[in-house]
Amino acid sequence: RFYCGVDLHARCMYLCILDATGQTVLHRDYPADRGAFLDAIAPYRDGLAVAVECMFAWYWLADLCAEHGIPFVLGHALYMKAIHQGKSKNDRLDAAKIAGLLRGGLLPQAYVYPKAMRATRDLLRRRSFLVRRRADLLAHLVNTNSQYNLPALNKKLVYPSNRGELNLPERFTEPSARKMVECDLTLIDALDAQIHELERHLVCTAKVHDAQAYARLQSIPGIGKVLGLVLLYEIHDVRRFPEAGHFLSYARLVRPRQESAGKASGFGNKKIGNAHLRWALGEAACLYLRASARAKRWQARQAKQHGPAKTLGILAAKLGRTVYHLLRTRQVFDEARFFAS
């Protein structure tokens, strides 16, 4: 009976509520507060549906609607842009357009990730962020060593024991340069401790959430505890994808062909999808080649036809399809069937 469009921000939100005939019954701004939202929608609670564009602060509103039994729809920000982006744009117009799209059944929907595993997924993404920062610091140490034309480092700095043996600060004579290297090393040691603690916590949590799915994912050669965690938490429920092709599209493993009047106009919108899944499956393809002699022979044959880079993408898509079916059928990896398909 009523359709509520919310243009949500971190500290404020604009609400627009339409009735079944499309008439506006409420259109004003409120603070982004649970009580303010419930008070605003109170006269229209019977038959109300709420829609909000996907942005970083939607968690609390989705949880609030779930607590009170209010249907909640999360709009896909990138697809919504293609529908309602017009000449003028402000919070008032955006809320009205979201409500109109919801009423017309035209709102492109994103996945409302359930509360139970959502915080763990965010923690896993934070771990990836810390790993990238550690990699930046390690690269800075190597570059600084080259910048001062010092002897090449003969050991990998990623290992703490090697960093101790190399005694990097003593290589530099300038006090400021030495201090900079000491700062990098201190940060790397701190990040190492945090990353290891996060991994321990995440593995224990995954075994509570879905130990069987986590074990099935790790049955694929090349997928260890970290890649298994990424796949488990980024996919969550594989049943939300009707077919393997939908899953591959979400994982950015398809080429989005664009056509007009029977003519190809290029490939666009490649970035729509889950970047974390794309990274995990790309890494899994590289590690699978390292772990399997049969995969190396397959790659050599395919590379003659497609080239090395495209072959790696084909293998990543093949692994993505395998992950989809493993989770759907609840089976472990079978290399003979993998290469027979």
mmCIF file of C-alpha atoms in Angstrom:
data_model
loop_
_atom_site.group_PDB
_atom_site.id
_atom_site.type_symbol
_atom_site.label_atom_id
_atom_site.label_comp_id
_atom_site.label_asym_id
_atom_site.label_seq_id
_atom_site.Cartn_x
_atom_site.Cartn_y
_atom_site.Cartn_z
ATOM 1 C CA ARG A 1 0.000 0.000 0.000
ATOM 2 C CA PHE A 2 2.881 2.423 0.686
ATOM 3 C CA TYR A 3 6.333 2.745 -0.868
ATOM 4 C CA CYS A 4 9.127 4.543 0.980
ATOM 5 C CA GLY A 5 12.214 5.765 -0.858
ATOM 6 C CA VAL A 6 15.134 6.787 1.350
ATOM 7 C CA ASP A 7 18.056 8.898 0.179
ATOM 8 C CA LEU A 8 20.408 7.897 2.975
ATOM 9 C CA HIS A 9 23.544 9.647 4.192
ATOM 10 C CA ALA A 10 25.758 9.146 7.225
ATOM 11 C CA ARG A 11 24.003 11.746 9.425
ATOM 12 C CA CYS A 12 20.777 12.562 7.581
ATOM 13 C CA MET A 13 18.204 10.995 5.283
ATOM 14 C CA TYR A 14 15.436 12.202 2.993
ATOM 15 C CA LEU A 15 12.209 10.199 2.973
ATOM 16 C CA CYS A 16 9.548 10.049 0.279
ATOM 17 C CA ILE A 17 6.477 7.853 0.792
ATOM 18 C CA LEU A 18 4.029 7.178 -2.049
ATOM 19 C CA ASP A 19 0.651 5.500 -1.772
ATOM 20 C CA ALA A 20 -0.650 2.852 -4.174
ATOM 21 C CA THR A 21 -1.911 5.532 -6.598
ATOM 22 C CA GLY A 22 1.445 7.306 -6.712
ATOM 23 C CA GLN A 23 0.423 10.268 -4.565
ATOM 24 C CA THR A 24 3.067 11.651 -2.204
ATOM 25 C CA VAL A 25 1.998 11.360 1.429
ATOM 26 C CA LEU A 26 5.348 12.259 3.034
ATOM 27 C CA HIS A 27 8.361 14.080 1.626
ATOM 28 C CA ARG A 28 10.914 15.600 4.016
ATOM 29 C CA ASP A 29 14.344 15.171 5.579
ATOM 30 C CA TYR A 30 15.172 13.589 8.937
ATOM 31 C CA PRO A 31 18.288 12.836 10.973
ATOM 32 C CA ALA A 32 19.696 9.358 10.308
ATOM 33 C CA ASP A 33 18.293 7.949 13.524
ATOM 34 C CA ARG A 34 16.308 4.809 14.349
ATOM 35 C CA GLY A 35 13.703 6.639 16.388
ATOM 36 C CA ALA A 36 13.223 9.396 13.817
ATOM 37 C CA PHE A 37 12.704 6.840 11.054
ATOM 38 C CA LEU A 38 10.162 4.799 13.028
ATOM 39 C CA ASP A 39 8.240 7.938 14.014
ATOM 40 C CA ALA A 40 8.143 9.134 10.392
ATOM 41 C CA ILE A 41 6.763 5.888 8.965
ATOM 42 C CA ALA A 42 4.418 5.105 11.893
ATOM 43 C CA PRO A 43 1.187 6.276 10.139
ATOM 44 C CA TYR A 44 2.013 4.174 7.063
ATOM 45 C CA ARG A 45 3.371 0.965 8.636
ATOM 46 C CA ASP A 46 0.512 -1.203 7.327
ATOM 47 C CA GLY A 47 1.701 -2.470 3.926
ATOM 48 C CA LEU A 48 4.887 -0.368 3.817
ATOM 49 C CA ALA A 49 7.982 -1.339 1.800
ATOM 50 C CA VAL A 50 11.284 0.529 2.172
ATOM 51 C CA ALA A 51 13.969 1.018 -0.479
ATOM 52 C CA VAL A 52 17.378 2.645 -0.190
ATOM 53 C CA GLU A 53 20.261 3.047 -2.602
ATOM 54 C CA CYS A 54 23.257 0.878 -1.741
ATOM 55 C CA MET A 55 25.829 2.983 0.109
ATOM 56 C CA PHE A 56 28.152 2.369 3.043
ATOM 57 C CA ALA A 57 25.634 3.235 5.799
ATOM 58 C CA TRP A 58 22.686 0.991 4.884
ATOM 59 C CA TYR A 59 23.361 -1.692 7.538
ATOM 60 C CA TRP A 60 21.468 -0.099 10.405
ATOM 61 C CA LEU A 61 18.376 0.636 8.308
ATOM 62 C CA ALA A 62 18.226 -2.928 6.945
ATOM 63 C CA ASP A 63 18.553 -4.342 10.468
ATOM 64 C CA LEU A 64 15.885 -1.980 11.793
ATOM 65 C CA CYS A 65 13.433 -3.012 9.074
ATOM 66 C CA ALA A 66 14.174 -6.691 9.731
ATOM 67 C CA GLU A 67 13.515 -6.232 13.462
ATOM 68 C CA HIS A 68 10.104 -4.673 12.773
ATOM 69 C CA GLY A 69 9.076 -6.947 9.895
ATOM 70 C CA ILE A 70 9.201 -4.220 7.240
ATOM 71 C CA PRO A 71 10.100 -5.373 3.690
ATOM 72 C CA PHE A 72 13.468 -3.850 2.768
ATOM 73 C CA VAL A 73 14.900 -3.469 -0.739
ATOM 74 C CA LEU A 74 18.488 -2.440 -1.446
ATOM 75 C CA GLY A 75 18.913 -0.646 -4.766
ATOM 76 C CA HIS A 76 21.981 -1.374 -6.900
ATOM 77 C CA ALA A 77 23.735 1.996 -7.147
ATOM 78 C CA LEU A 78 25.393 1.416 -10.536
ATOM 79 C CA TYR A 79 22.255 0.128 -12.266
ATOM 80 C CA MET A 80 20.054 2.790 -10.689
ATOM 81 C CA LYS A 81 22.290 5.471 -12.174
ATOM 82 C CA ALA A 82 21.370 4.284 -15.667
ATOM 83 C CA ILE A 83 17.658 4.622 -14.869
ATOM 84 C CA HIS A 84 17.060 7.731 -12.811
ATOM 85 C CA GLN A 85 20.039 10.029 -13.358
ATOM 86 C CA GLY A 86 18.661 13.245 -14.790
ATOM 87 C CA LYS A 87 19.596 16.857 -15.366
ATOM 88 C CA SER A 88 18.854 17.920 -11.786
ATOM 89 C CA LYS A 89 19.887 16.004 -8.694
ATOM 90 C CA ASN A 90 19.336 16.559 -4.985
ATOM 91 C CA ASP A 91 18.249 14.546 -1.959
ATOM 92 C CA ARG A 92 14.572 15.422 -2.416
ATOM 93 C CA LEU A 93 14.501 14.275 -6.040
ATOM 94 C CA ASP A 94 16.543 11.147 -5.321
ATOM 95 C CA ALA A 95 14.178 9.994 -2.579
ATOM 96 C CA ALA A 96 11.174 10.521 -4.867
ATOM 97 C CA LYS A 97 12.813 8.613 -7.719
ATOM 98 C CA ILE A 98 13.724 5.688 -5.462
ATOM 99 C CA ALA A 99 10.128 5.516 -4.213
ATOM 100 C CA GLY A 100 8.811 5.698 -7.782
ATOM 101 C CA LEU A 101 11.113 2.918 -8.965
ATOM 102 C CA LEU A 102 10.058 0.761 -6.019
ATOM 103 C CA ARG A 103 6.367 1.340 -6.710
ATOM 104 C CA GLY A 104 6.788 0.518 -10.395
ATOM 105 C CA GLY A 105 8.795 -2.641 -9.725
ATOM 106 C CA LEU A 106 11.733 -1.192 -11.657
ATOM 107 C CA LEU A 107 14.257 -0.863 -8.836
ATOM 108 C CA PRO A 108 17.466 -2.817 -9.681
ATOM 109 C CA GLN A 109 18.180 -4.814 -6.544
ATOM 110 C CA ALA A 110 21.460 -5.504 -4.768
ATOM 111 C CA TYR A 111 21.954 -8.352 -2.306
ATOM 112 C CA VAL A 112 21.026 -7.572 1.286
ATOM 113 C CA TYR A 113 23.846 -9.390 3.060
ATOM 114 C CA PRO A 114 22.483 -10.937 6.289
ATOM 115 C CA LYS A 115 23.571 -9.550 9.629
ATOM 116 C CA ALA A 116 24.907 -12.873 10.974
ATOM 117 C CA MET A 117 27.995 -12.982 8.715
ATOM 118 C CA ARG A 118 28.222 -9.369 7.576
ATOM 119 C CA ALA A 119 30.627 -8.100 10.232
ATOM 120 C CA THR A 120 32.962 -11.047 9.608
ATOM 121 C CA ARG A 121 33.007 -10.254 5.894
ATOM 122 C CA ASP A 122 33.955 -6.656 6.695
ATOM 123 C CA LEU A 123 36.701 -7.866 9.044
ATOM 124 C CA LEU A 124 38.052 -10.097 6.273
ATOM 125 C CA ARG A 125 38.128 -7.132 3.896
ATOM 126 C CA ARG A 126 39.965 -5.148 6.552
ATOM 127 C CA ARG A 127 42.571 -7.898 6.756
ATOM 128 C CA SER A 128 43.089 -7.581 2.990
ATOM 129 C CA PHE A 129 43.551 -3.839 3.438
ATOM 130 C CA LEU A 130 46.228 -4.405 6.099
ATOM 131 C CA VAL A 131 48.030 -6.919 3.872
ATOM 132 C CA ARG A 132 48.171 -4.351 1.060
ATOM 133 C CA ARG A 133 49.553 -1.705 3.429
ATOM 134 C CA ARG A 134 52.224 -4.153 4.599
ATOM 135 C CA ALA A 135 53.135 -4.850 0.973
ATOM 136 C CA ASP A 136 53.481 -1.090 0.371
ATOM 137 C CA LEU A 137 55.883 -0.802 3.308
ATOM 138 C CA LEU A 138 57.962 -3.771 2.140
ATOM 139 C CA ALA A 139 58.183 -2.278 -1.350
ATOM 140 C CA HIS A 140 59.215 1.061 0.146
ATOM 141 C CA LEU A 141 62.095 -0.605 1.997
ATOM 142 C CA VAL A 142 63.369 -2.239 -1.193
ATOM 143 C CA ASN A 143 63.010 1.001 -3.153
ATOM 144 C CA THR A 144 64.801 3.006 -0.461
ATOM 145 C CA ASN A 145 67.666 0.526 -0.528
ATOM 146 C CA SER A 146 67.956 1.035 -4.298
ATOM 147 C CA GLN A 147 67.543 4.796 -3.972
ATOM 148 C CA TYR A 148 70.737 4.980 -1.919
ATOM 149 C CA ASN A 149 72.531 2.573 -4.294
ATOM 150 C CA LEU A 150 73.172 0.027 -1.549
ATOM 151 C CA PRO A 151 73.896 -3.680 -2.216
ATOM 152 C CA ALA A 152 70.854 -5.642 -3.337
ATOM 153 C CA LEU A 153 68.878 -7.485 -0.684
ATOM 154 C CA ASN A 154 69.524 -11.210 -1.061
ATOM 155 C CA LYS A 155 66.604 -12.310 1.131
ATOM 156 C CA LYS A 156 62.871 -11.683 1.065
ATOM 157 C CA LEU A 157 61.774 -9.076 3.580
ATOM 158 C CA VAL A 158 58.347 -10.649 4.005
ATOM 159 C CA TYR A 159 59.875 -13.090 6.519
ATOM 160 C CA PRO A 160 60.591 -11.563 9.972
ATOM 161 C CA SER A 161 63.768 -13.616 10.461
ATOM 162 C CA ASN A 162 65.217 -12.240 7.223
ATOM 163 C CA ARG A 163 64.499 -8.668 8.276
ATOM 164 C CA GLY A 164 66.433 -9.290 11.478
ATOM 165 C CA GLU A 165 69.419 -10.860 9.719
ATOM 166 C CA LEU A 166 69.704 -8.097 7.119
ATOM 167 C CA ASN A 167 69.744 -5.375 9.814
ATOM 168 C CA LEU A 168 68.466 -2.787 7.339
ATOM 169 C CA PRO A 169 68.828 0.395 9.446
ATOM 170 C CA GLU A 170 72.594 -0.129 9.753
ATOM 171 C CA ARG A 171 72.950 0.076 5.976
ATOM 172 C CA PHE A 172 72.114 3.791 6.023
ATOM 173 C CA THR A 173 74.548 6.435 7.226
ATOM 174 C CA GLU A 174 72.135 9.377 7.240
ATOM 175 C CA PRO A 175 70.188 9.568 10.535
ATOM 176 C CA SER A 176 66.903 10.552 8.861
ATOM 177 C CA ALA A 177 67.086 7.712 6.348
ATOM 178 C CA ARG A 178 67.866 5.257 9.130
ATOM 179 C CA LYS A 179 64.919 6.567 11.151
ATOM 180 C CA MET A 180 62.615 6.179 8.152
ATOM 181 C CA VAL A 181 63.631 2.531 7.706
ATOM 182 C CA GLU A 182 63.169 1.851 11.420
ATOM 183 C CA CYS A 183 59.681 3.359 11.198
ATOM 184 C CA ASP A 184 58.780 1.084 8.270
ATOM 185 C CA LEU A 185 60.090 -1.988 10.088
ATOM 186 C CA THR A 186 58.131 -1.144 13.246
ATOM 187 C CA LEU A 187 54.923 -0.760 11.259
ATOM 188 C CA ILE A 188 55.544 -4.023 9.384
ATOM 189 C CA ASP A 189 56.058 -5.917 12.649
ATOM 190 C CA ALA A 190 52.854 -4.441 14.074
ATOM 191 C CA LEU A 191 50.890 -5.320 10.938
ATOM 192 C CA ASP A 192 52.294 -8.862 10.977
ATOM 193 C CA ALA A 193 50.955 -9.405 14.484
ATOM 194 C CA GLN A 194 47.534 -7.976 13.627
ATOM 195 C CA ILE A 195 47.219 -9.972 10.392
ATOM 196 C CA HIS A 196 48.097 -13.252 12.093
ATOM 197 C CA GLU A 197 45.608 -12.591 14.891
ATOM 198 C CA LEU A 198 42.865 -11.700 12.394
ATOM 199 C CA GLU A 199 43.505 -14.866 10.388
ATOM 200 C CA ARG A 200 43.238 -17.004 13.516
ATOM 201 C CA HIS A 201 39.966 -15.340 14.491
ATOM 202 C CA LEU A 202 38.523 -15.558 10.959
ATOM 203 C CA VAL A 203 39.317 -19.255 10.557
ATOM 204 C CA CYS A 204 37.688 -20.064 13.910
ATOM 205 C CA THR A 205 34.625 -17.999 12.985
ATOM 206 C CA ALA A 206 34.311 -19.633 9.552
ATOM 207 C CA LYS A 207 34.235 -23.065 11.168
ATOM 208 C CA VAL A 208 31.291 -21.889 13.249
ATOM 209 C CA HIS A 209 29.401 -20.260 10.359
ATOM 210 C CA ASP A 210 29.818 -23.032 7.742
ATOM 211 C CA ALA A 211 32.639 -25.484 8.371
ATOM 212 C CA GLN A 212 31.566 -27.883 5.610
ATOM 213 C CA ALA A 213 31.484 -25.253 2.858
ATOM 214 C CA TYR A 214 34.848 -23.933 4.038
ATOM 215 C CA ALA A 215 36.346 -27.433 3.846
ATOM 216 C CA ARG A 216 34.866 -28.064 0.384
ATOM 217 C CA LEU A 217 36.388 -24.856 -0.942
ATOM 218 C CA GLN A 218 39.812 -25.876 0.372
ATOM 219 C CA SER A 219 39.551 -29.217 -1.449
ATOM 220 C CA ILE A 220 40.466 -27.296 -4.628
ATOM 221 C CA PRO A 221 44.280 -27.263 -5.070
ATOM 222 C CA GLY A 222 45.559 -23.719 -4.649
ATOM 223 C CA ILE A 223 42.719 -22.552 -2.393
ATOM 224 C CA GLY A 224 44.008 -22.356 1.163
ATOM 225 C CA LYS A 225 42.644 -20.825 4.315
ATOM 226 C CA VAL A 226 42.673 -17.189 3.131
ATOM 227 C CA LEU A 227 41.201 -17.692 -0.354
ATOM 228 C CA GLY A 228 38.693 -20.104 1.161
ATOM 229 C CA LEU A 229 37.633 -17.393 3.599
ATOM 230 C CA VAL A 230 37.244 -14.816 0.835
ATOM 231 C CA LEU A 231 35.104 -17.142 -1.285
ATOM 232 C CA LEU A 232 32.995 -18.249 1.677
ATOM 233 C CA TYR A 233 32.155 -14.775 2.935
ATOM 234 C CA GLU A 234 31.883 -12.943 -0.390
ATOM 235 C CA ILE A 235 29.491 -15.556 -1.803
ATOM 236 C CA HIS A 236 27.587 -16.229 1.432
ATOM 237 C CA ASP A 237 24.649 -18.142 -0.144
ATOM 238 C CA VAL A 238 25.354 -19.527 -3.618
ATOM 239 C CA ARG A 239 21.624 -20.114 -4.138
ATOM 240 C CA ARG A 240 21.183 -16.407 -4.800
ATOM 241 C CA PHE A 241 22.692 -17.070 -8.243
ATOM 242 C CA PRO A 242 20.223 -18.994 -10.472
ATOM 243 C CA GLU A 243 22.973 -20.265 -12.790
ATOM 244 C CA ALA A 244 26.757 -20.476 -12.908
ATOM 245 C CA GLY A 245 26.808 -17.706 -15.525
ATOM 246 C CA HIS A 246 25.219 -15.272 -13.091
ATOM 247 C CA PHE A 247 27.880 -16.110 -10.527
ATOM 248 C CA LEU A 248 30.689 -15.615 -13.072
ATOM 249 C CA SER A 249 29.211 -12.249 -14.034
ATOM 250 C CA TYR A 250 29.126 -11.215 -10.365
ATOM 251 C CA ALA A 251 32.769 -12.321 -10.057
ATOM 252 C CA ARG A 252 33.768 -10.147 -13.063
ATOM 253 C CA LEU A 253 34.748 -13.174 -15.130
ATOM 254 C CA VAL A 254 32.639 -12.454 -18.226
ATOM 255 C CA ARG A 255 33.064 -9.907 -21.009
ATOM 256 C CA PRO A 256 29.970 -7.640 -21.060
ATOM 257 C CA ARG A 257 29.345 -7.328 -24.800
ATOM 258 C CA GLN A 258 27.390 -4.274 -25.943
ATOM 259 C CA GLU A 259 25.422 -4.259 -29.197
ATOM 260 C CA SER A 260 23.181 -1.856 -31.078
ATOM 261 C CA ALA A 261 21.324 -2.512 -34.351
ATOM 262 C CA GLY A 262 23.091 -5.840 -34.646
ATOM 263 C CA LYS A 263 26.537 -4.257 -34.394
ATOM 264 C CA ALA A 264 28.989 -4.635 -31.541
ATOM 265 C CA SER A 265 29.791 -1.336 -29.866
ATOM 266 C CA GLY A 266 32.458 -2.581 -27.491
ATOM 267 C CA PHE A 267 32.761 -4.023 -24.020
ATOM 268 C CA GLY A 268 31.756 -1.883 -21.060
ATOM 269 C CA ASN A 269 30.736 -1.975 -17.411
ATOM 270 C CA LYS A 270 33.449 -4.507 -16.581
ATOM 271 C CA LYS A 271 33.710 -3.163 -13.052
ATOM 272 C CA ILE A 272 30.158 -4.097 -12.063
ATOM 273 C CA GLY A 273 30.551 -7.042 -9.717
ATOM 274 C CA ASN A 274 32.598 -8.140 -6.736
ATOM 275 C CA ALA A 275 36.270 -7.138 -6.898
ATOM 276 C CA HIS A 276 37.165 -9.388 -3.955
ATOM 277 C CA LEU A 277 35.810 -12.484 -5.719
ATOM 278 C CA ARG A 278 37.642 -11.558 -8.913
ATOM 279 C CA TRP A 279 40.904 -11.243 -7.016
ATOM 280 C CA ALA A 280 40.388 -14.513 -5.133
ATOM 281 C CA LEU A 281 39.625 -16.556 -8.255
ATOM 282 C CA GLY A 282 42.546 -14.988 -10.130
ATOM 283 C CA GLU A 283 44.882 -15.894 -7.278
ATOM 284 C CA ALA A 284 43.385 -19.378 -7.114
ATOM 285 C CA ALA A 285 44.120 -19.891 -10.820
ATOM 286 C CA CYS A 286 47.796 -18.963 -10.347
ATOM 287 C CA LEU A 287 48.178 -21.166 -7.268
ATOM 288 C CA TYR A 288 46.370 -24.070 -8.930
ATOM 289 C CA LEU A 289 48.918 -24.024 -11.747
ATOM 290 C CA ARG A 290 51.661 -24.176 -9.141
ATOM 291 C CA ALA A 291 50.032 -27.108 -7.322
ATOM 292 C CA SER A 292 48.928 -29.310 -10.234
ATOM 293 C CA ALA A 293 51.109 -30.823 -12.974
ATOM 294 C CA ARG A 294 47.996 -31.635 -14.984
ATOM 295 C CA ALA A 295 46.922 -27.996 -14.842
ATOM 296 C CA LYS A 296 50.328 -26.930 -16.164
ATOM 297 C CA ARG A 297 49.953 -29.244 -19.166
ATOM 298 C CA TRP A 298 46.453 -27.896 -19.797
ATOM 299 C CA GLN A 299 47.758 -24.328 -19.611
ATOM 300 C CA ALA A 300 50.537 -25.074 -22.100
ATOM 301 C CA ARG A 301 48.020 -26.397 -24.636
ATOM 302 C CA GLN A 302 45.585 -23.519 -24.157
ATOM 303 C CA ALA A 303 48.321 -20.867 -24.284
ATOM 304 C CA LYS A 304 49.211 -21.894 -27.839
ATOM 305 C CA GLN A 305 45.703 -20.932 -28.918
ATOM 306 C CA HIS A 306 44.772 -18.054 -26.598
ATOM 307 C CA GLY A 307 48.037 -16.731 -25.161
ATOM 308 C CA PRO A 308 49.189 -16.884 -21.519
ATOM 309 C CA ALA A 309 47.118 -13.994 -20.143
ATOM 310 C CA LYS A 310 43.799 -15.073 -21.638
ATOM 311 C CA THR A 311 44.460 -18.675 -20.620
ATOM 312 C CA LEU A 312 44.783 -17.562 -17.005
ATOM 313 C CA GLY A 313 41.416 -15.800 -17.272
ATOM 314 C CA ILE A 314 39.852 -18.929 -18.766
ATOM 315 C CA LEU A 315 41.201 -20.991 -15.878
ATOM 316 C CA ALA A 316 39.876 -18.476 -13.335
ATOM 317 C CA ALA A 317 36.413 -18.690 -14.935
ATOM 318 C CA LYS A 318 36.640 -22.484 -14.968
ATOM 319 C CA LEU A 319 37.496 -22.458 -11.265
ATOM 320 C CA GLY A 320 34.649 -20.026 -10.604
ATOM 321 C CA ARG A 321 32.189 -22.372 -12.277
ATOM 322 C CA THR A 322 33.628 -25.231 -10.206
ATOM 323 C CA VAL A 323 33.255 -23.268 -6.955
ATOM 324 C CA TYR A 324 29.621 -22.572 -7.850
ATOM 325 C CA HIS A 325 28.791 -26.236 -8.444
ATOM 326 C CA LEU A 326 30.764 -27.460 -5.414
ATOM 327 C CA LEU A 327 28.716 -25.228 -3.148
ATOM 328 C CA ARG A 328 25.436 -26.079 -4.895
ATOM 329 C CA THR A 329 25.932 -29.851 -4.903
ATOM 330 C CA ARG A 330 27.940 -30.030 -1.653
ATOM 331 C CA GLN A 331 30.685 -32.139 -3.200
ATOM 332 C CA VAL A 332 34.476 -31.945 -2.999
ATOM 333 C CA PHE A 333 36.772 -31.152 -5.897
ATOM 334 C CA ASP A 334 37.395 -33.869 -8.510
ATOM 335 C CA GLU A 335 40.255 -32.988 -10.875
ATOM 336 C CA ALA A 336 39.263 -35.640 -13.430
ATOM 337 C CA ARG A 337 35.785 -34.114 -13.790
ATOM 338 C CA PHE A 338 37.269 -30.619 -13.755
ATOM 339 C CA PHE A 339 39.312 -31.224 -16.909
ATOM 340 C CA ALA A 340 36.690 -33.454 -18.542
ATOM 341 C CA SER A 341 34.127 -30.636 -18.572
#
